[in-house]
CSV table of C-alpha atoms in Angstrom, one decimal:
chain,number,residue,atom,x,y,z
A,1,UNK,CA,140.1,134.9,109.3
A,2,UNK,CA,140.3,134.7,113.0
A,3,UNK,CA,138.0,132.3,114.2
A,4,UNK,CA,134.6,132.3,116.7
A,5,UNK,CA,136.3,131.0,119.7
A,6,UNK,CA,133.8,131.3,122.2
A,7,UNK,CA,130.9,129.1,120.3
A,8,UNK,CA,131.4,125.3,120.3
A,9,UNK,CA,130.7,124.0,116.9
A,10,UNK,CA,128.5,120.8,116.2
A,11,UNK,CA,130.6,119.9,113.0
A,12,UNK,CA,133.4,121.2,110.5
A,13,UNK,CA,133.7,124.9,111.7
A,14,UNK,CA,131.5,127.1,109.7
A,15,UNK,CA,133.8,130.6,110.6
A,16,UNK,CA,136.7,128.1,108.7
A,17,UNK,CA,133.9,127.5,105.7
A,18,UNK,CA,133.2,130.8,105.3
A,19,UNK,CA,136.5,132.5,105.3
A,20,UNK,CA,137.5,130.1,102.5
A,21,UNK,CA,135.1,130.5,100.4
A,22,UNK,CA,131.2,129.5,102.1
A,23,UNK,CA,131.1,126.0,100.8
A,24,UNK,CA,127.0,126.1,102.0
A,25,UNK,CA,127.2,122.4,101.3
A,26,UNK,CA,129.5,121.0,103.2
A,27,UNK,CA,128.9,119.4,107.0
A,28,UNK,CA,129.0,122.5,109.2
A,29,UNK,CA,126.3,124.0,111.7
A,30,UNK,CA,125.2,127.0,113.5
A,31,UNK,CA,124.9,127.4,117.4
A,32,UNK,CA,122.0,127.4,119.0
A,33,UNK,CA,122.3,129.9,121.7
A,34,UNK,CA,119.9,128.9,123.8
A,35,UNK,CA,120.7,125.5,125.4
A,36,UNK,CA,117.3,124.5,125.7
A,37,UNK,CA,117.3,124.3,121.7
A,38,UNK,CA,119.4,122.4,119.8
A,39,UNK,CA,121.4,123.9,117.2
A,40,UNK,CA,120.0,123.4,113.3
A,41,UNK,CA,122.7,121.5,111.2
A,42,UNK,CA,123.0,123.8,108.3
A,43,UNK,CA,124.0,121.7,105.2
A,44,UNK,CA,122.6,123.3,102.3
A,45,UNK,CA,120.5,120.8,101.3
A,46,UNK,CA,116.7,121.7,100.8
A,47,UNK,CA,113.5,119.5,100.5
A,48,UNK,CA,111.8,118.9,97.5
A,49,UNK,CA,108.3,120.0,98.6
A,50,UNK,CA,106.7,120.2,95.0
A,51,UNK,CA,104.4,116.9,95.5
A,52,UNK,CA,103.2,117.5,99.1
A,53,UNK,CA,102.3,121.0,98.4
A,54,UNK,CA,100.9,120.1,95.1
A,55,UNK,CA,103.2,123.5,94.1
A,56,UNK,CA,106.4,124.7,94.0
A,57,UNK,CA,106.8,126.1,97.5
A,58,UNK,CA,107.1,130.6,97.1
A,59,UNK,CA,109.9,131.6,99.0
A,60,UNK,CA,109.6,135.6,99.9
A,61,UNK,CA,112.4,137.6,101.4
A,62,UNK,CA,112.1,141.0,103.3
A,63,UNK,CA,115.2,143.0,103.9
A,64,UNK,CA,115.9,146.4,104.8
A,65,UNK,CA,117.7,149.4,102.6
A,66,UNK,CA,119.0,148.0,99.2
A,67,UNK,CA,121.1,151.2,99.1
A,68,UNK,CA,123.2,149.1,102.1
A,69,UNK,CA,125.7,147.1,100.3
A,70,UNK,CA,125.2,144.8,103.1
A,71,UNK,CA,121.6,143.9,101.9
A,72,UNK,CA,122.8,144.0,98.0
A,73,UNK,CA,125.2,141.1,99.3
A,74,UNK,CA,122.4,139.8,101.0
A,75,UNK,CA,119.8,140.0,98.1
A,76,UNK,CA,122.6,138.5,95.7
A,77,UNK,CA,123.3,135.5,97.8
A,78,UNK,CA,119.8,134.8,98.0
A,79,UNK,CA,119.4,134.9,94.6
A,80,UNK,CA,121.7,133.1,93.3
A,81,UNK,CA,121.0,130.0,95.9
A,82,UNK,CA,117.5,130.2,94.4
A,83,UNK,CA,118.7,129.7,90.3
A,84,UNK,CA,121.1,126.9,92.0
A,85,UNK,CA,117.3,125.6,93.1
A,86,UNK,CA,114.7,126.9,90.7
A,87,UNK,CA,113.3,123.7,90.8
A,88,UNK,CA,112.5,123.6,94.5
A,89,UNK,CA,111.2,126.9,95.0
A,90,UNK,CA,110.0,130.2,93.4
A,91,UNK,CA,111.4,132.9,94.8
A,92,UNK,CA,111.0,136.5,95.6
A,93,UNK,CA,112.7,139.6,97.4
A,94,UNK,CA,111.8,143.2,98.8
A,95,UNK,CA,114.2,145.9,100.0
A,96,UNK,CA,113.9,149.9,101.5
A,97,UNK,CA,113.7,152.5,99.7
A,98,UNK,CA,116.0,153.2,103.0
A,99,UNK,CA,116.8,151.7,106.8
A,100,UNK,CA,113.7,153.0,108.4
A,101,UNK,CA,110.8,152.7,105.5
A,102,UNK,CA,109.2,150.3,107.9
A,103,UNK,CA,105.7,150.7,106.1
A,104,UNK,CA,107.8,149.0,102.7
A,105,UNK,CA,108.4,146.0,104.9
A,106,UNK,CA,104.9,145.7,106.2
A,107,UNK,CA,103.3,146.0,102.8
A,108,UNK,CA,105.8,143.1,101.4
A,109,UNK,CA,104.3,140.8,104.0
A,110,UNK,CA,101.0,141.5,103.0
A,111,UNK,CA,101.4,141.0,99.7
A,112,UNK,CA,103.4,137.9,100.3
A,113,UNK,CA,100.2,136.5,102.5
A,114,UNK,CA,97.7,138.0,99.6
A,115,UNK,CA,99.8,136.0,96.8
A,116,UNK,CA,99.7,132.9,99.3
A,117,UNK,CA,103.5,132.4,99.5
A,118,UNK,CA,104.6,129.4,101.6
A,119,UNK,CA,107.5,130.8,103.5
A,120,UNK,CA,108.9,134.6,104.3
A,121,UNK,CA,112.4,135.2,105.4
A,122,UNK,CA,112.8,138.8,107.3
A,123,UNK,CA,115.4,141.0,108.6
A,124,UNK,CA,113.0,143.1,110.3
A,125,UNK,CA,113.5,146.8,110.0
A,126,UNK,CA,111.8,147.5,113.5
A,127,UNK,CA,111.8,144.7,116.2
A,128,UNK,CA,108.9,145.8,118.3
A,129,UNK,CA,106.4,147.1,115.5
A,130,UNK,CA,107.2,143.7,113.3
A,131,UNK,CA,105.9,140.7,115.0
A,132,UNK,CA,102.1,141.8,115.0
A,133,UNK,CA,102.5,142.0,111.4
A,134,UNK,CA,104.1,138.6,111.0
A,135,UNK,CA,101.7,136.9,113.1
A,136,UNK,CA,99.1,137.7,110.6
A,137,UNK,CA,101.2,135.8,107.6
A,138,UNK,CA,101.5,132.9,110.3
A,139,UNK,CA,97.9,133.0,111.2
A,140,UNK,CA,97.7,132.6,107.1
A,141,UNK,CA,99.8,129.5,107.3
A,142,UNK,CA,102.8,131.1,106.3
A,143,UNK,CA,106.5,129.7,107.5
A,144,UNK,CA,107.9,132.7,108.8
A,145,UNK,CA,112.2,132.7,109.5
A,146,UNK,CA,113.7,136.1,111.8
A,147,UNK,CA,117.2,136.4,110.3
A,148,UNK,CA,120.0,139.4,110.7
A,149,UNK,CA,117.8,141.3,113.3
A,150,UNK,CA,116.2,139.5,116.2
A,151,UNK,CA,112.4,140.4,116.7
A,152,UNK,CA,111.6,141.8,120.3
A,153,UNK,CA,110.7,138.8,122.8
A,154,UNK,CA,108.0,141.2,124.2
A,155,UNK,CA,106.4,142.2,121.1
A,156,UNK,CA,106.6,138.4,120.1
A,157,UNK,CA,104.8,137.6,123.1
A,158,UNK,CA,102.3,139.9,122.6
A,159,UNK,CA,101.4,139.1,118.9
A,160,UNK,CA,101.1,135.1,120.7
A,161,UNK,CA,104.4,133.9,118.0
A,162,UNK,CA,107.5,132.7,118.7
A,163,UNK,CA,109.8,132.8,116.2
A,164,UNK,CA,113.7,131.4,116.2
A,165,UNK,CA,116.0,134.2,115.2
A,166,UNK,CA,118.8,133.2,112.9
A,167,UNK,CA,121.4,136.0,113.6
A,168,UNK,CA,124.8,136.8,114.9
A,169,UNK,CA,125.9,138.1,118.3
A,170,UNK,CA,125.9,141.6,117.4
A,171,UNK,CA,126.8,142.9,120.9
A,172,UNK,CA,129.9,140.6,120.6
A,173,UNK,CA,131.2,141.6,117.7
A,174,UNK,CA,130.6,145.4,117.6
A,175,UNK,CA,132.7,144.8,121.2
A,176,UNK,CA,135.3,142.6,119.1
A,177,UNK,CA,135.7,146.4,116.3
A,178,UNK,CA,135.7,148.0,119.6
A,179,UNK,CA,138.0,146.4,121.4
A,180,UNK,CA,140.4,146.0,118.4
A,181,UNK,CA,139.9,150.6,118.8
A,182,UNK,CA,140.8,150.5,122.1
A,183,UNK,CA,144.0,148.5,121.5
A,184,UNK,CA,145.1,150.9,119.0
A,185,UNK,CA,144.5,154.2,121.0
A,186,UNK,CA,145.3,153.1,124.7
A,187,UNK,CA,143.6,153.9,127.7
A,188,UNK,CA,142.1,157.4,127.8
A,189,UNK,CA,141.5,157.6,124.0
A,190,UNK,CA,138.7,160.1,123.1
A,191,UNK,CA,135.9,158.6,120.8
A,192,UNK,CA,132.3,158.8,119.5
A,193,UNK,CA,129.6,156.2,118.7
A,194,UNK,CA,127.6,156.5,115.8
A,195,UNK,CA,124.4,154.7,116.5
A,196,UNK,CA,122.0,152.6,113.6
A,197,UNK,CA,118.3,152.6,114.4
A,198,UNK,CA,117.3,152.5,118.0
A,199,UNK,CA,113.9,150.9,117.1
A,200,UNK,CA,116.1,147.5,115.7
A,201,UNK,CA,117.5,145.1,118.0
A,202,UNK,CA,120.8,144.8,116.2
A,203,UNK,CA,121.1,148.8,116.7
A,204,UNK,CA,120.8,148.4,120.3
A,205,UNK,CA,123.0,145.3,120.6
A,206,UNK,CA,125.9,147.4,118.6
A,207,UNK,CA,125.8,150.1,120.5
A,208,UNK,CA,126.3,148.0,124.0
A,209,UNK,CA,128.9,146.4,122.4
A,210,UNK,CA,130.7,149.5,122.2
A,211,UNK,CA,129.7,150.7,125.2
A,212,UNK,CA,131.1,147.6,126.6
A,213,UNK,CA,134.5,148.2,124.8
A,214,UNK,CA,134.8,151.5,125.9
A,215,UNK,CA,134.3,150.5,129.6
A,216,UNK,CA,136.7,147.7,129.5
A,217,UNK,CA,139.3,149.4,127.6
A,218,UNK,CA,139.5,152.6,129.5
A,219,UNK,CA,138.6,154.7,126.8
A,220,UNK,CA,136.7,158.2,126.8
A,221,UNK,CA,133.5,158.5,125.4
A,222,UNK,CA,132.8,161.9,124.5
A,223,UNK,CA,129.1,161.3,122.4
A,224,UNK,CA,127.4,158.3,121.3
A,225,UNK,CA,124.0,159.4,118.2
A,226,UNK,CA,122.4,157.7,115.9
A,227,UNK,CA,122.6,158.0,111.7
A,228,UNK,CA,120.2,155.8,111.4
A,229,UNK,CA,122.6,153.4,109.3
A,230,UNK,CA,123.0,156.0,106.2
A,231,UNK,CA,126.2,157.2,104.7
A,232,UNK,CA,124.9,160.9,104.6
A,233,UNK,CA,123.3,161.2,107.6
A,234,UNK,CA,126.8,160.0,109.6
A,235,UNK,CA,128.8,162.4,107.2
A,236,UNK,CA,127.2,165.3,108.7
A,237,UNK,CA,126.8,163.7,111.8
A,238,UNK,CA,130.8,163.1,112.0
A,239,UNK,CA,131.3,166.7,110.9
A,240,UNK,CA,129.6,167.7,113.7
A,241,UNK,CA,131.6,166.1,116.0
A,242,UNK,CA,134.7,166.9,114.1
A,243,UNK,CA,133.9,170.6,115.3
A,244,UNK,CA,132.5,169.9,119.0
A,245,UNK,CA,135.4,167.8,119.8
A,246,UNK,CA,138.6,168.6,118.2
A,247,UNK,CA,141.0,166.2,120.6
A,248,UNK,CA,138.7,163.3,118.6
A,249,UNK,CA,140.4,160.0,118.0
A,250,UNK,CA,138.3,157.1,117.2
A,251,UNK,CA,134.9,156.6,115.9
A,252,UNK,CA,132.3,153.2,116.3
A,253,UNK,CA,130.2,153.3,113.7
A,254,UNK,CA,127.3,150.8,113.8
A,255,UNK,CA,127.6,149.6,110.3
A,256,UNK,CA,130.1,150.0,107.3
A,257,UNK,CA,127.9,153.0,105.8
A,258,UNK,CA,127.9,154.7,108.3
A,259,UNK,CA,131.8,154.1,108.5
A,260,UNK,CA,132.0,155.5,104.9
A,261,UNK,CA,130.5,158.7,105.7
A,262,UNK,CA,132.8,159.3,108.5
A,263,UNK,CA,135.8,158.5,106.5
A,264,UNK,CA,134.5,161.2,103.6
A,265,UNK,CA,134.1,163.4,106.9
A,266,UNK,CA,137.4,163.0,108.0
A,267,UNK,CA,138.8,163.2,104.0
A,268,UNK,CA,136.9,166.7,103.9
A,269,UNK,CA,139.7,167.9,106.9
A,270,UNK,CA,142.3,166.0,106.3
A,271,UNK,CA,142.3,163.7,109.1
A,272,UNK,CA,142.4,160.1,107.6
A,273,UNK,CA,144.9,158.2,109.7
A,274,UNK,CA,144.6,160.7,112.7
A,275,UNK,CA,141.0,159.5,113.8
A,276,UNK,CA,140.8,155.7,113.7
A,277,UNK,CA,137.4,154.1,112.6
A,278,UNK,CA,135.8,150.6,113.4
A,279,UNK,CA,132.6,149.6,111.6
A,280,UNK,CA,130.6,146.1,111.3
A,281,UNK,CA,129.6,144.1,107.9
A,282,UNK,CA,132.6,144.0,105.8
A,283,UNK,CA,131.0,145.2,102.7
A,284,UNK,CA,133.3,145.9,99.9
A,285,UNK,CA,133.4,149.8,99.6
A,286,UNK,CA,135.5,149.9,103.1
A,287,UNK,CA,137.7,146.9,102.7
A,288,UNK,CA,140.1,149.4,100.4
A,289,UNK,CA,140.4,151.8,103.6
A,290,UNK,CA,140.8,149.0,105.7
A,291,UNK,CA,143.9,147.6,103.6
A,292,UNK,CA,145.6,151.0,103.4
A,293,UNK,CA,144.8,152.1,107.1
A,294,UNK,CA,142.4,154.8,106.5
A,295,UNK,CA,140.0,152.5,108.6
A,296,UNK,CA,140.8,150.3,111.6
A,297,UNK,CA,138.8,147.4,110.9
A,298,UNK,CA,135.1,146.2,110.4
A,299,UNK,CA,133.1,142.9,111.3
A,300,UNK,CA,132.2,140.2,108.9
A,301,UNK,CA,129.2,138.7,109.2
A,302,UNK,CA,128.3,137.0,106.0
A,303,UNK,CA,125.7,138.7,104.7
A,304,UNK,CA,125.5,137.1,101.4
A,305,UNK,CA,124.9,133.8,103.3
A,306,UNK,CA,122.6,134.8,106.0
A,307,UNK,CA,119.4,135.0,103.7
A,308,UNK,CA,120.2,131.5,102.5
A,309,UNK,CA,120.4,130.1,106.0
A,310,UNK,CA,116.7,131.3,106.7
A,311,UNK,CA,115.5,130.0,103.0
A,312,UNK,CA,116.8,126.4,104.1
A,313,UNK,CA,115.8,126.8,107.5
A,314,UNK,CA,112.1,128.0,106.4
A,315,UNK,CA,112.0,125.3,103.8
A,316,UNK,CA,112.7,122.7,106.2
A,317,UNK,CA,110.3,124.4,108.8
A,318,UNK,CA,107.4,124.1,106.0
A,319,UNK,CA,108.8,120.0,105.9
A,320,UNK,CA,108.1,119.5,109.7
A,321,UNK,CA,111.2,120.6,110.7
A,322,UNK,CA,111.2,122.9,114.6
A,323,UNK,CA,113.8,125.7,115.2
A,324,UNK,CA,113.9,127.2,118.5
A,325,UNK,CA,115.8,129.8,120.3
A,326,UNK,CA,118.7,132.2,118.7
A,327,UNK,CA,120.7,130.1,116.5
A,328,UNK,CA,124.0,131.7,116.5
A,329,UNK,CA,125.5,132.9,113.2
A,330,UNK,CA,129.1,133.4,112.5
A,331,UNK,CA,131.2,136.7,113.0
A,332,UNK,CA,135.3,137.9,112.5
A,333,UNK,CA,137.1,140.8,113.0
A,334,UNK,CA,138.1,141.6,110.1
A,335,UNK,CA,141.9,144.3,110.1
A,336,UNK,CA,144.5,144.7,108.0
A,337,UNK,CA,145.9,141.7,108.2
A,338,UNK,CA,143.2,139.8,106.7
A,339,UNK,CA,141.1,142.0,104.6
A,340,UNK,CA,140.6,140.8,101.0
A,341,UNK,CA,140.4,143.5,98.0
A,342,UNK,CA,138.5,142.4,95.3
């Protein structure tokens, strides 16, 4: 896959090790965004805690809607890191019942400080309402790592935290799907945005990214709403702008669910291949549209590996480790030309 270009890696570069197959433990890093912070070495390798703790440490990770494949990739990854370690850590994970069941995420923390678990990974659902609820699992001594979706500096500020966020450049590479649209259709190409959740950062940053595609490539924007990340809610929503605008040709759609349901939209009237689509995650139910042409392309961001950077990095943290800043994880565009079918 086409690499990061813009990042300067520390070692081996870790867009290389995860196209060919995430080798977690071989010498590679993530970027530290922030050049205040240096960037964390990412290598796989975890400490053995067991004796200084007097227990295994409990590793607990919050995530959003299981009914995303993204977050099933997630949850898998995680997993199976942790039987590759059971006899580091115990381990734990929570998901949605859907993208915005906040209250599920907020209850999993307080269970997680209740049952006196050692570290929590999150991919907060809401960046401004989660940081007064995470400072109460730090305030219990709890290592707490921000992966996937960065918590809101403000809100962190308020709660007194200050968390690293272990995450990728989301405004980058929803420009990256969006630029890769505007290539395709020219300048003056009519298209809609389909929005995730405005309350998390990584729904905001998408959307700019677009916006920022759209501005640099010339293109029309003729409506830009949110699905909220679900496949049903963008298949009406694309429907909808099937009939308002009938000169439509591209779609942005904030995630690869939300791609899905336009596609089925666009199946439902026979316009697959007339209306391109872009989305962002790469999870396996649109790399099949994206090898026949029936979608543009999507951005890969390694979901099934992001979860296990924040278990290493939280483990470490608990060790005496200090993270800082937004350590940059790695994206690709993924076309075409180098999508993989399983």
């Amino acid at each position: 896959m086409v690499g990061i270009t813009h990042n300067r890696w520390l070692a081996t570069g870790m867009s290389t090790l995860l196209a060919a197959g995430m080798v977690v433990g071989a010498s590679a890093a993530v970027l530290a965004q922030d050049e205040e912070c240096p960037a964390a070495v990412v290598t796989g390798e975890i400490p053995d805690l067991t004796e200084q703790l007097g227990h295994k440490p409990k590793v607990g990770l919050v995530m959003k809607s299981l009914a995303n494949a993204f977050f099933q990739q997630m949850d898998a990854g995680a997993k199976a890191f942790a039987a590759d370690n059971e006899d580091l850590f115990e381990f734990q994970t929570v998901g949605m019942a859907d993208e915005r069941d906040f209250n599920a995420q907020v209850e999993a923390i307080e269970n997680y400080i209740t049952q006196e678990f050692d570290v929590i990974v999150i991919a907060p659902a809401d960046s401004q309402g989660m940081p007064e609820h995470i400072a109460k699992a730090i305030e219990a001594g709890i290592t707490v790592v921000n992966i996937d979706v960065a918590l809101d500096a403000q809100a962190m500020a308020d709660a007194g935290i200050d968390l690293a966020f272990f995450g990728p450049d989301n405004r980058l590479g929803a420009k990256m799907a969006g630029d890769a649209l505007a290539e395709k259709l020219g300048e003056g190409g009519k298209v809609v945005i389909l929005e995730g959740n405005p309350e998390a950062d990584n729904g905001v940053q998408r959307r700019m990214g677009f916006e920022d595609a759209v501005a640099e490539g010339g293109l029309e924007l003729l409506d830009s709403r949110t699905a909220h990340w679900e496949t049903e809610e963008a298949n009406e929503l694309m429907t909808n702008f099937l009939t308002q605008y009938p000169d439509l040709q591209g779609a942005m759609a904030a995630n690869d669910s939300m791609a899905l349901g336009v596609i089925a939209a666009l199946e439902a009237v026979d316009k697959v291949g007339e209306v391109e689509v872009v989305g962002f995650d790469n999870i396996p139910g649109v790399r099949p549209y994206i090898a026949d042409g029936s979608m543009l392309a999507t951005i890969e961001q390694y979901g099934s590996q992001m979860a296990v950077f924040g278990i290493e990095m939280g483990l470490r943290e608990l060790a005496g480790e200090s993270f800082c800043g937004w350590q940059l994880t790695p994206i690709d565009l993924v076309t075409a030309e180098n999508v993989v079918v399983e």
